[in-house]
């Protein structure tokens, strides 16, 4: 085992002893209640079976049979979740053949960040993760289930489902993915047209035609954003069948994997080597997830989600853990925006099993972790469908495309895709895997904006045609729900392409699609809670150094008053008024931007001379 992997894991274990022990005792107490369906009063049980057909009623009333809870994020507008429409019936039919049953325990909301970019609805997005966790817990609260199947993929949805399921961690639990859409227009072409539109070189019709070619069918978007990062990370954590994350929707292999996952979980629920979620999601699984994220150049959103997921299981994961692991974990995959290839090309090159195999060769995985299915080494194999329809797994070969998954001794970078920045402006995350080396250090005057739209207006007025660090403040979780600011990326891309040295510094988010622009994200403490960003002024000289891991300003911030933003436009409309109590309660970014962790006190600003952590 790599010494840094060992050291970080031991540190997480030590700092989490109290919280993990508390969580584990709670799960053991819940497990000791046995089959909760059997303990329901007759009237309660009658409600459970009332809507079932006669044969399913008989199975539900037979306590030797398993009943699986399906928690689904299906809706027919989101391309990633539309394939889930048929899953419950297929799962029920497969289980019925073995004498078991499944019920849709509940549905959770599933919103699309691609639809809400630049819109008021984006301010609900991050906070929806914790609402989904609560909805998952409500779904499972009927105590009628022996195991849990989570149907969810995108952004905040799958992390929210997992957080909720951890409250019922005594149950065996697995994700069933749905897979990516087929490859459409190339990602570089997509960026080019967007930048042309931002520059006024093409019209809306050309932009719409391009976007329709990029997002064109059921399945996840094919770039390596948060949705696909969820799938890769959760497979690495052992939460789904090996090799299942990126199999195409509606393919025979996808259908075979879905029924196989359900039947294996039902077997566990009837006492065959049961692996409850609380045992699967241990400190080894958490570290394996972080390592896989770093090695693949995954979404910066997981510096929030993995922290929140870990805490739901009693583990105290922090940004220093990400940073130390990133120094040891090489970048082994190039998937857009870290390279031109999409997720389908990654799958064809060897996919998650080959990536994990490469990491294991370097001693960078806990290969003795306990996955929900089989042995962890099984995750180094990919499933193949035989002629008779039965699933078999084949060991990984070498990469089929060394431009997408690195050859054994030729990583794309010696360190991982994410770094922590630290300095007298606070702490932030930067995704460096897509940033060219020559753009990783920027020293330029600040242009300070209190909203994303103000940046757009300044760009259109020609005010940003110079070197500068664009500061987007009052976009943190407490201010307006921490929206993603992707509306700015084509604009900053055009400025960089014109030869200007530009960067973004914000207490907001960009997610997995952050690309060539150096961007200090999730800056904490946020401006709305008195962070240093609230005292910045236009012209302050900012240095963003992704190589050294520093973010500093040459200005006497402590001598200045904090700006008071006008957030009245963010308080209401598009449901935002209903989220005001959540914004007041949410923790800071480094604690997962979670409703379930109390807001952390603002840490004092560090001087420019202090060394980074």
Coordinates of C-alpha atoms in Angstrom, one line a residue:
X1 CA 0.0 0.0 0.0
X2 CA 1.2 3.5 -0.8
X3 CA 2.3 5.2 2.4
X4 CA 0.2 8.3 1.8
X5 CA -2.9 6.2 1.2
X6 CA -2.2 4.4 4.5
X7 CA -1.5 7.7 6.4
X8 CA -4.6 9.5 5.2
X9 CA -6.8 6.5 5.9
X10 CA -5.4 6.2 9.4
X11 CA -5.9 9.9 10.0
X12 CA -9.6 9.7 8.9
X13 CA -10.1 6.6 11.2
X14 CA -8.6 8.4 14.2
X15 CA -10.4 11.7 13.9
X16 CA -13.7 9.9 13.2
X17 CA -13.6 7.5 16.1
X18 CA -16.4 9.1 18.2
X19 CA -18.7 9.9 15.3
X20 CA -18.2 6.6 13.6
X21 CA -18.8 4.6 16.8
X22 CA -22.0 6.5 17.4
X23 CA -23.2 5.8 13.9
X24 CA -22.2 2.1 14.0
X25 CA -24.0 1.6 17.3
X26 CA -27.1 3.1 15.9
X27 CA -27.0 0.8 12.8
X28 CA -26.3 -2.3 15.0
X29 CA -29.3 -1.4 17.1
X30 CA -31.4 -1.1 14.0
X31 CA -30.1 -4.4 12.6
X32 CA -30.9 -6.1 15.9
X33 CA -34.6 -5.4 15.3
X34 CA -34.5 -8.1 12.6
X35 CA -37.0 -8.2 9.7
X36 CA -39.0 -5.1 10.5
X37 CA -41.8 -6.1 8.1
X38 CA -42.5 -9.1 10.4
X39 CA -42.9 -6.7 13.3
X40 CA -45.6 -4.6 11.7
X41 CA -49.1 -4.7 13.3
X42 CA -51.7 -6.4 11.1
X43 CA -53.3 -3.1 10.1
X44 CA -49.9 -1.7 9.1
X45 CA -49.1 -4.7 7.1
X46 CA -52.4 -4.7 5.4
X47 CA -51.6 -1.2 4.1
X48 CA -48.2 -2.5 2.8
X49 CA -49.9 -5.2 0.7
X50 CA -53.2 -3.5 -0.2
X51 CA -52.3 -2.5 -3.7
X52 CA -50.4 -5.7 -4.6
X53 CA -51.7 -8.4 -6.9
X54 CA -52.6 -11.7 -5.2
X55 CA -49.3 -13.4 -5.9
X56 CA -47.3 -10.5 -4.7
X57 CA -49.4 -10.3 -1.6
X58 CA -48.5 -13.9 -0.8
X59 CA -44.8 -13.1 -1.2
X60 CA -45.1 -10.0 1.0
X61 CA -46.8 -11.9 3.7
X62 CA -44.2 -14.6 3.7
X63 CA -41.5 -13.4 5.9
X64 CA -39.0 -15.9 4.5
X65 CA -39.1 -13.9 1.2
X66 CA -37.3 -10.6 0.5
X67 CA -39.0 -7.3 -0.3
X68 CA -36.7 -4.7 -1.8
X69 CA -37.3 -1.0 -1.6
X70 CA -36.8 0.9 -4.9
X71 CA -36.1 4.6 -4.4
X72 CA -36.3 6.1 -7.9
X73 CA -35.3 9.5 -9.4
X74 CA -37.3 8.8 -12.5
X75 CA -38.8 11.6 -14.5
X76 CA -39.2 11.7 -18.3
X77 CA -37.7 15.1 -18.9
X78 CA -34.2 14.4 -17.6
X79 CA -32.3 12.3 -20.2
X80 CA -30.3 10.5 -17.6
X81 CA -33.3 9.4 -15.6
X82 CA -35.8 8.7 -18.3
X83 CA -34.5 5.1 -18.8
X84 CA -35.6 4.3 -15.2
X85 CA -39.2 4.3 -16.2
X86 CA -39.1 0.6 -17.1
X87 CA -36.7 -0.5 -14.3
X88 CA -39.2 -1.2 -11.5
X89 CA -41.3 -3.6 -13.6
X90 CA -38.2 -5.4 -14.8
X91 CA -36.9 -5.7 -11.3
X92 CA -40.2 -6.9 -9.9
X93 CA -40.5 -9.5 -12.7
X94 CA -37.0 -10.9 -12.2
X95 CA -37.5 -11.1 -8.4
X96 CA -40.9 -12.7 -8.7
X97 CA -39.3 -15.6 -10.5
X98 CA -37.2 -16.3 -7.4
X99 CA -40.1 -15.8 -5.0
X100 CA -39.2 -12.3 -3.9
X101 CA -40.8 -8.9 -4.4
X102 CA -40.0 -5.2 -4.7
X103 CA -42.0 -2.1 -4.2
X104 CA -41.3 1.5 -5.3
X105 CA -40.8 2.9 -1.8
X106 CA -40.7 6.5 -3.1
X107 CA -39.6 8.9 -5.7
X108 CA -37.1 11.7 -5.1
X109 CA -36.9 15.1 -7.0
X110 CA -34.4 15.2 -9.8
X111 CA -33.5 18.5 -11.3
X112 CA -31.1 19.1 -14.1
X113 CA -28.3 21.7 -13.7
X114 CA -28.0 21.7 -17.5
X115 CA -31.5 23.2 -17.7
X116 CA -31.1 25.6 -14.7
X117 CA -27.7 27.1 -15.6
X118 CA -27.9 30.8 -15.3
X119 CA -31.6 30.6 -14.1
X120 CA -33.1 31.2 -10.7
X121 CA -33.7 27.4 -10.3
X122 CA -29.9 26.8 -10.1
X123 CA -30.1 28.4 -6.6
X124 CA -32.1 25.3 -5.5
X125 CA -29.8 22.8 -7.0
X126 CA -27.2 22.1 -4.3
X127 CA -29.7 22.3 -1.4
X128 CA -31.8 19.8 -3.3
X129 CA -29.2 17.1 -2.3
X130 CA -30.2 17.2 1.3
X131 CA -33.9 17.3 0.5
X132 CA -33.4 14.2 -1.6
X133 CA -31.7 12.6 1.4
X134 CA -34.7 13.4 3.5
X135 CA -37.1 12.1 0.8
X136 CA -35.1 8.9 0.6
X137 CA -35.4 8.5 4.4
X138 CA -39.1 9.1 4.2
X139 CA -39.4 6.5 1.5
X140 CA -37.6 3.9 3.7
X141 CA -39.4 4.8 6.9
X142 CA -42.3 2.4 6.4
X143 CA -40.1 -0.4 7.8
X144 CA -41.4 -2.8 5.1
X145 CA -38.1 -3.5 3.3
X146 CA -35.2 -5.9 3.5
X147 CA -32.8 -4.1 1.1
X148 CA -32.6 -0.9 -0.9
X149 CA -32.1 -0.3 -4.6
X150 CA -31.2 3.3 -5.5
X151 CA -32.1 4.4 -9.0
X152 CA -30.3 7.8 -9.4
X153 CA -27.4 9.2 -11.4
X154 CA -27.0 13.0 -11.7
X155 CA -25.4 15.8 -9.7
X156 CA -27.0 16.1 -6.3
X157 CA -29.4 13.2 -6.8
X158 CA -27.3 10.1 -6.3
X159 CA -25.3 11.7 -3.4
X160 CA -28.6 12.7 -1.7
X161 CA -30.0 9.2 -2.1
X162 CA -26.9 7.7 -0.6
X163 CA -27.0 10.1 2.4
X164 CA -30.6 9.2 3.0
X165 CA -30.0 5.4 2.7
X166 CA -27.2 5.7 5.3
X167 CA -29.9 6.4 7.9
X168 CA -31.1 2.9 7.1
X169 CA -27.5 1.5 6.7
X170 CA -28.5 -1.8 8.3
X171 CA -30.0 -2.8 5.0
X172 CA -28.0 -4.1 2.0
X173 CA -28.0 -1.3 -0.5
X174 CA -26.9 -0.8 -4.1
X175 CA -27.1 1.7 -6.9
X176 CA -28.4 0.6 -10.3
X177 CA -27.1 3.0 -13.0
X178 CA -28.8 3.6 -16.4
X179 CA -25.8 4.6 -18.6
X180 CA -24.7 7.4 -20.9
X181 CA -26.3 8.5 -24.1
X182 CA -24.5 7.8 -27.4
X183 CA -21.8 10.2 -28.5
X184 CA -23.0 13.3 -30.3
X185 CA -21.1 16.4 -31.4
X186 CA -17.5 16.5 -30.2
X187 CA -16.9 18.4 -27.0
X188 CA -14.3 20.7 -28.6
X189 CA -16.8 21.7 -31.2
X190 CA -19.4 22.3 -28.5
X191 CA -17.1 24.7 -26.7
X192 CA -16.1 26.4 -29.9
X193 CA -19.7 27.2 -30.9
X194 CA -20.6 28.4 -27.4
X195 CA -17.6 30.8 -27.4
X196 CA -18.6 32.0 -30.9
X197 CA -22.1 32.7 -29.6
X198 CA -20.8 34.6 -26.6
X199 CA -18.6 36.7 -28.9
X200 CA -21.6 37.4 -31.2
X201 CA -20.1 35.5 -34.1
X202 CA -23.0 33.1 -34.5
X203 CA -26.7 33.4 -33.7
X204 CA -29.0 31.6 -31.4
X205 CA -30.2 29.2 -34.2
X206 CA -26.7 27.9 -34.7
X207 CA -26.2 27.5 -31.0
X208 CA -29.5 25.7 -30.5
X209 CA -28.7 23.3 -33.4
X210 CA -25.3 22.5 -31.8
X211 CA -26.8 21.9 -28.3
X212 CA -29.4 19.6 -29.7
X213 CA -26.7 17.5 -31.4
X214 CA -24.8 17.4 -28.1
X215 CA -27.8 16.4 -25.9
X216 CA -29.9 14.2 -28.1
X217 CA -31.2 10.9 -26.5
X218 CA -31.8 9.1 -23.2
X219 CA -28.8 8.7 -20.9
X220 CA -26.4 10.8 -19.1
X221 CA -24.5 13.7 -20.8
X222 CA -21.3 12.3 -22.2
X223 CA -18.8 14.8 -20.8
X224 CA -17.2 14.0 -17.4
X225 CA -19.3 16.1 -15.2
X226 CA -20.8 15.4 -11.8
X227 CA -23.3 12.8 -13.1
X228 CA -20.6 10.6 -14.6
X229 CA -18.3 11.3 -11.7
X230 CA -21.0 10.0 -9.4
X231 CA -21.1 6.7 -11.3
X232 CA -17.4 6.2 -11.4
X233 CA -16.8 7.1 -7.8
X234 CA -19.7 4.9 -6.5
X235 CA -18.5 2.0 -8.5
X236 CA -15.0 2.5 -7.0
X237 CA -16.6 2.6 -3.6
X238 CA -18.2 -0.9 -4.2
X239 CA -21.8 0.4 -4.3
X240 CA -22.8 -1.2 -7.7
X241 CA -21.9 -4.3 -9.8
X242 CA -18.4 -4.2 -11.2
X243 CA -18.1 -2.6 -14.6
X244 CA -21.7 -1.4 -14.7
X245 CA -21.4 2.4 -14.5
X246 CA -21.2 3.2 -18.2
X247 CA -23.1 0.5 -20.0
X248 CA -25.5 2.0 -22.6
X249 CA -29.2 2.4 -21.7
X250 CA -31.6 -0.3 -23.1
X251 CA -28.7 -2.6 -24.2
X252 CA -29.0 -6.3 -23.4
X253 CA -26.0 -6.0 -21.1
X254 CA -27.6 -3.1 -19.2
X255 CA -30.8 -5.1 -18.7
X256 CA -28.9 -8.2 -17.6
X257 CA -26.9 -6.1 -15.1
X258 CA -30.1 -4.6 -13.7
X259 CA -31.8 -7.9 -12.9
X260 CA -28.5 -9.4 -11.7
X261 CA -28.1 -6.6 -9.2
X262 CA -31.6 -7.0 -7.9
X263 CA -31.4 -10.8 -7.5
X264 CA -28.0 -10.7 -5.7
X265 CA -29.3 -8.1 -3.3
X266 CA -32.5 -10.2 -2.6
X267 CA -30.2 -13.1 -1.8
X268 CA -28.4 -11.0 0.8
X269 CA -31.7 -9.9 2.2
X270 CA -32.6 -13.5 2.9
X271 CA -29.4 -14.1 4.8
X272 CA -26.9 -15.1 2.2
X273 CA -23.7 -13.3 3.2
X274 CA -25.5 -10.1 3.9
X275 CA -23.5 -6.9 3.5
X276 CA -25.4 -3.9 5.1
X277 CA -24.6 -0.5 3.8
X278 CA -23.0 0.6 7.1
X279 CA -20.3 -2.1 6.7
X280 CA -19.7 -1.4 3.0
X281 CA -19.3 2.3 3.5
X282 CA -16.2 2.2 5.8
X283 CA -13.1 4.4 5.7
X284 CA -11.6 2.2 3.0
X285 CA -14.5 2.8 0.7
X286 CA -14.4 6.6 1.3
X287 CA -10.7 6.7 0.5
X288 CA -11.1 4.5 -2.6
X289 CA -13.8 7.0 -3.8
X290 CA -11.6 10.0 -3.4
X291 CA -8.6 8.3 -5.1
X292 CA -10.8 7.3 -8.1
X293 CA -12.1 10.8 -8.4
X294 CA -8.6 12.3 -8.4
X295 CA -7.2 9.7 -10.8
X296 CA -10.0 10.4 -13.3
X297 CA -10.0 14.2 -13.0
X298 CA -13.6 14.1 -11.7
X299 CA -16.0 16.8 -10.6
X300 CA -15.1 19.4 -8.1
X301 CA -18.6 19.0 -6.7
X302 CA -17.4 15.8 -4.9
X303 CA -15.3 17.9 -2.6
X304 CA -18.7 18.8 -1.2
X305 CA -20.6 15.5 -1.8
X306 CA -18.0 13.0 -0.6
X307 CA -17.5 15.1 2.6
X308 CA -21.3 15.1 3.2
X309 CA -21.6 11.3 2.4
X310 CA -18.7 10.4 4.6
X311 CA -20.2 12.4 7.6
X312 CA -23.6 10.6 7.1
X313 CA -21.7 7.4 7.8
X314 CA -19.7 8.9 10.7
X315 CA -16.5 9.5 8.8
X316 CA -14.8 13.0 9.1
X317 CA -13.3 13.6 5.6
X318 CA -11.8 17.0 4.9
X319 CA -10.1 19.0 2.1
X320 CA -6.7 18.3 3.5
X321 CA -7.3 14.6 2.8
X322 CA -8.2 15.4 -0.8
X323 CA -5.1 17.5 -1.2
X324 CA -2.6 15.0 0.3
X325 CA -4.0 12.1 -1.7
X326 CA -3.9 14.3 -4.9
X327 CA -0.2 14.7 -4.5
X328 CA 0.3 10.9 -4.6
X329 CA -2.5 9.9 -7.1
X330 CA -1.6 10.3 -10.8
X331 CA -4.0 11.5 -13.4
X332 CA -4.8 8.3 -15.4
X333 CA -7.7 9.3 -17.5
X334 CA -8.5 12.0 -20.0
X335 CA -12.2 12.6 -20.4
X336 CA -13.6 15.9 -21.4
X337 CA -13.0 18.5 -20.1
X338 CA -9.7 17.0 -19.2
X339 CA -9.2 15.9 -22.8
X340 CA -11.2 15.5 -26.0
X341 CA -12.7 12.0 -25.3
X342 CA -16.1 11.5 -23.8
X343 CA -17.3 8.9 -21.3
X344 CA -18.2 6.4 -24.1
X345 CA -14.6 6.5 -25.3
X346 CA -13.5 6.0 -21.7
X347 CA -15.7 2.9 -21.4
X348 CA -14.4 1.5 -24.7
X349 CA -10.8 2.1 -23.5
X350 CA -11.4 -0.1 -20.5
X351 CA -13.6 1.9 -18.2
X352 CA -13.8 1.9 -14.4
X353 CA -12.4 -1.7 -14.0
X354 CA -9.2 -0.8 -15.9
X355 CA -8.8 2.5 -14.0
X356 CA -9.1 0.7 -10.7
X357 CA -6.7 -2.0 -11.9
X358 CA -4.1 0.7 -12.7
X359 CA -4.6 2.2 -9.2
X360 CA -4.3 -1.1 -7.5
X361 CA -1.0 -1.8 -9.3
X362 CA 0.4 1.4 -7.7
X363 CA -0.8 0.5 -4.2
X364 CA -3.4 3.3 -4.4
X365 CA -6.5 1.4 -3.5
X366 CA -7.7 -0.6 -0.5
X367 CA -8.2 -3.8 -2.4
X368 CA -9.5 -5.5 0.8
X369 CA -12.4 -3.2 1.0
X370 CA -15.9 -4.8 1.3
X371 CA -18.1 -4.1 -1.7
X372 CA -21.8 -4.8 -1.8
X373 CA -21.2 -7.6 -4.3
X374 CA -18.3 -10.1 -4.4
X375 CA -14.7 -9.3 -3.7
X376 CA -13.2 -5.9 -4.3
X377 CA -10.8 -7.5 -6.9
X378 CA -13.9 -8.3 -8.9
X379 CA -14.1 -4.6 -9.7
X380 CA -11.0 -5.0 -11.8
X381 CA -13.1 -7.0 -14.3
X382 CA -15.7 -6.0 -16.8
X383 CA -19.0 -7.8 -17.5
X384 CA -19.5 -9.5 -20.8
X385 CA -22.9 -10.9 -21.9
X386 CA -22.7 -14.4 -23.3
X387 CA -25.0 -15.9 -26.0
X388 CA -27.3 -17.6 -23.5
X389 CA -27.9 -14.3 -21.8
X390 CA -25.9 -15.1 -18.6
X391 CA -23.4 -12.6 -17.2
X392 CA -19.7 -13.4 -16.9
X393 CA -16.8 -11.1 -16.0
X394 CA -13.5 -10.9 -17.8
X395 CA -10.2 -9.6 -16.4
X396 CA -9.0 -6.3 -17.5
X397 CA -6.6 -6.2 -20.4
X398 CA -4.3 -3.2 -21.2
X399 CA -5.8 0.1 -22.3
X400 CA -7.5 0.0 -25.7
X401 CA -6.7 3.7 -26.1
X402 CA -3.7 5.2 -24.3
X403 CA -4.9 8.7 -25.1
X404 CA -7.9 8.1 -22.8
X405 CA -6.7 5.7 -20.1
X406 CA -3.0 5.9 -19.6
X407 CA -0.7 3.0 -20.2
X408 CA 0.8 1.3 -17.1
X409 CA 3.9 3.4 -16.8
X410 CA 2.8 6.6 -18.6
X411 CA 0.3 8.6 -16.5
X412 CA -0.9 11.9 -17.9
X413 CA 0.2 13.7 -14.8
X414 CA 2.0 12.8 -11.6
X415 CA -0.7 14.2 -9.5
X416 CA -4.5 14.1 -9.4
X417 CA -7.1 16.4 -10.8
X418 CA -8.0 18.5 -7.8
X419 CA -5.9 20.7 -5.5
X420 CA -6.7 22.8 -2.4
X421 CA -5.7 26.5 -2.5
X422 CA -5.0 28.2 0.8
X423 CA -4.1 31.8 1.7
X424 CA -5.3 35.1 3.1
X425 CA -8.4 34.9 0.9
X426 CA -9.5 31.6 2.5
X427 CA -9.5 28.0 1.2
X428 CA -10.7 26.9 -2.2
X429 CA -10.7 24.0 -4.6
X430 CA -9.2 24.1 -8.1
X431 CA -9.6 21.5 -10.8
X432 CA -6.2 21.5 -12.4
X433 CA -6.6 18.5 -14.7
X434 CA -7.9 20.6 -17.6
X435 CA -5.8 23.7 -17.0
X436 CA -2.7 24.1 -19.1
X437 CA 0.5 24.4 -17.1
X438 CA 1.1 28.0 -18.3
X439 CA -2.2 29.1 -16.9
X440 CA -1.8 27.6 -13.4
X441 CA -0.3 30.7 -12.0
X442 CA -2.1 34.0 -12.4
X443 CA -1.2 37.3 -10.8
X444 CA -3.6 40.1 -11.9
X445 CA -5.9 42.8 -10.6
X446 CA -9.3 41.9 -9.3
X447 CA -12.6 42.8 -10.9
X448 CA -15.2 42.3 -8.2
X449 CA -18.8 41.3 -8.9
X450 CA -21.7 40.5 -6.7
X451 CA -23.6 38.4 -9.2
X452 CA -23.1 36.3 -12.3
X453 CA -25.2 38.6 -14.4
X454 CA -23.0 41.6 -13.5
X455 CA -20.0 39.7 -15.0
X456 CA -22.0 39.0 -18.2
X457 CA -23.0 42.7 -18.5
X458 CA -19.4 43.9 -18.0
X459 CA -18.2 41.4 -20.7
X460 CA -20.8 42.6 -23.1
X461 CA -19.9 46.2 -22.4
X462 CA -16.3 45.4 -23.3
X463 CA -15.0 46.1 -19.8
X464 CA -13.1 42.9 -19.3
X465 CA -10.7 42.9 -22.3
X466 CA -7.6 42.9 -20.1
X467 CA -5.7 40.7 -17.7
X468 CA -7.8 40.2 -14.6
X469 CA -9.1 37.9 -11.8
X470 CA -12.8 37.8 -12.0
X471 CA -14.2 37.6 -8.5
X472 CA -17.8 36.3 -8.2
X473 CA -18.7 36.7 -4.6
X474 CA -22.0 36.3 -2.6
X475 CA -22.5 33.0 -4.4
X476 CA -21.9 30.7 -1.4
X477 CA -24.3 28.2 0.1
X478 CA -25.7 30.7 2.7
X479 CA -26.0 33.6 0.3
X480 CA -28.0 32.1 -2.6
X481 CA -27.5 28.3 -2.4
X482 CA -24.1 28.1 -4.2
X483 CA -25.2 28.0 -7.9
X484 CA -22.9 26.8 -10.6
X485 CA -21.5 29.7 -12.7
X486 CA -21.0 28.0 -16.0
X487 CA -22.5 30.9 -17.8
X488 CA -19.2 32.6 -17.3
X489 CA -17.0 29.9 -18.9
X490 CA -17.5 30.9 -22.6
X491 CA -16.8 34.5 -21.8
X492 CA -13.6 33.8 -19.9
X493 CA -12.6 31.3 -22.6
X494 CA -12.9 34.1 -25.2
X495 CA -10.7 36.4 -23.0
X496 CA -8.1 33.7 -22.6
X497 CA -8.2 32.9 -26.3
X498 CA -7.6 36.6 -27.0
X499 CA -4.3 36.4 -25.0
X500 CA -5.5 37.8 -21.7
X501 CA -4.4 36.1 -18.5
X502 CA -7.7 35.5 -16.6
X503 CA -8.9 33.5 -13.7
X504 CA -12.1 33.1 -11.6
X505 CA -12.3 33.3 -7.8
X506 CA -15.6 32.5 -6.3
X507 CA -17.5 31.1 -3.3
X508 CA -19.8 29.5 -5.9
X509 CA -19.4 26.3 -7.9
X510 CA -18.5 25.2 -11.4
X511 CA -18.8 21.3 -11.1
X512 CA -17.2 18.7 -13.3
X513 CA -17.4 20.8 -16.5
X514 CA -14.9 23.4 -15.3
X515 CA -12.2 23.4 -17.9
X516 CA -9.4 25.5 -19.2
X517 CA -9.8 28.6 -17.0
X518 CA -8.0 28.5 -13.6
X519 CA -10.9 28.7 -11.2
X520 CA -10.7 28.9 -7.4
X521 CA -14.1 27.4 -6.3
X522 CA -16.1 26.9 -3.1
X523 CA -14.0 29.6 -1.4
X524 CA -14.6 29.4 2.3
X525 CA -15.4 31.3 4.5
X526 CA -17.9 32.7 2.0
X527 CA -18.5 36.4 1.6
X528 CA -22.0 36.3 3.0
X529 CA -20.6 35.0 6.3
X530 CA -17.9 37.6 6.6
X531 CA -15.2 35.9 4.5
X532 CA -12.3 38.0 3.0
X533 CA -14.0 38.1 -0.4
X534 CA -16.5 40.6 1.1
X535 CA -13.6 43.1 1.7
X536 CA -12.0 42.9 -1.8
X537 CA -12.1 45.9 -4.1
X538 CA -11.5 46.3 -7.8
X539 CA -7.8 46.6 -8.5
X540 CA -6.6 44.5 -5.6
X541 CA -3.7 42.3 -6.8
X542 CA -4.6 38.6 -6.5
X543 CA -2.2 35.7 -7.0
X544 CA -3.6 32.3 -7.8
X545 CA -0.9 29.7 -7.8
X546 CA -2.2 26.2 -8.4
X547 CA 1.3 24.7 -8.3
X548 CA 2.1 25.9 -4.8
X549 CA -1.5 25.7 -3.7
X550 CA -1.9 29.3 -2.7
X551 CA -4.5 32.1 -3.1
X552 CA -3.5 35.5 -1.8
X553 CA -4.2 39.2 -2.2
X554 CA -1.9 42.1 -1.7
X555 CA -4.3 44.3 0.2
X556 CA -4.9 45.3 3.9
X557 CA -8.3 43.4 4.0
X558 CA -8.5 43.5 7.8
X559 CA -8.6 47.3 7.8
X560 CA -11.7 47.4 5.5
X561 CA -15.4 47.0 6.2
X562 CA -17.2 44.1 4.6
X563 CA -19.5 44.8 1.7
X564 CA -23.2 44.3 2.3
X565 CA -24.8 42.7 -0.7
X566 CA -28.3 43.2 -2.0
X567 CA -29.6 39.7 -2.2
X568 CA -33.3 40.6 -2.4
X569 CA -33.5 39.3 -6.0
X570 CA -32.4 35.9 -4.7
X571 CA -34.9 35.6 -1.8
X572 CA -38.0 34.7 -3.8
X573 CA -39.3 33.5 -7.1
X574 CA -38.9 30.0 -8.6
X575 CA -39.4 28.5 -5.2
X576 CA -36.4 30.2 -3.6
X577 CA -38.6 31.6 -0.8
X578 CA -39.1 28.0 0.4
X579 CA -35.4 27.5 0.7
X580 CA -34.6 30.4 3.0
X581 CA -34.5 28.3 6.2
X582 CA -32.1 25.9 4.4
X583 CA -29.7 28.7 3.4
X584 CA -29.7 29.9 7.0
X585 CA -28.8 26.4 8.3
X586 CA -26.4 25.2 5.7
X587 CA -22.8 24.5 6.7
X588 CA -19.7 25.9 4.9
X589 CA -18.3 24.3 1.7
X590 CA -15.5 22.5 3.5
X591 CA -18.0 20.8 5.7
X592 CA -20.0 19.6 2.7
X593 CA -22.4 22.6 2.4
X594 CA -24.8 20.4 4.3
X595 CA -28.0 20.9 6.3
X596 CA -26.9 18.1 8.6
X597 CA -23.7 19.7 9.8
X598 CA -23.9 23.0 11.8
X599 CA -22.3 26.0 10.1
X600 CA -18.7 26.3 11.0
X601 CA -17.3 29.4 12.6
X602 CA -15.4 31.6 10.2
X603 CA -11.7 30.8 10.4
X604 CA -9.4 33.8 10.6
X605 CA -7.9 35.1 7.4
X606 CA -4.3 34.0 6.9
X607 CA -1.6 36.5 6.1
X608 CA 0.0 36.4 2.7
X609 CA 3.3 35.3 4.2
X610 CA 1.9 32.2 5.8
X611 CA 2.8 28.9 4.1
X612 CA -0.1 26.8 2.7
X613 CA -1.2 23.8 4.7

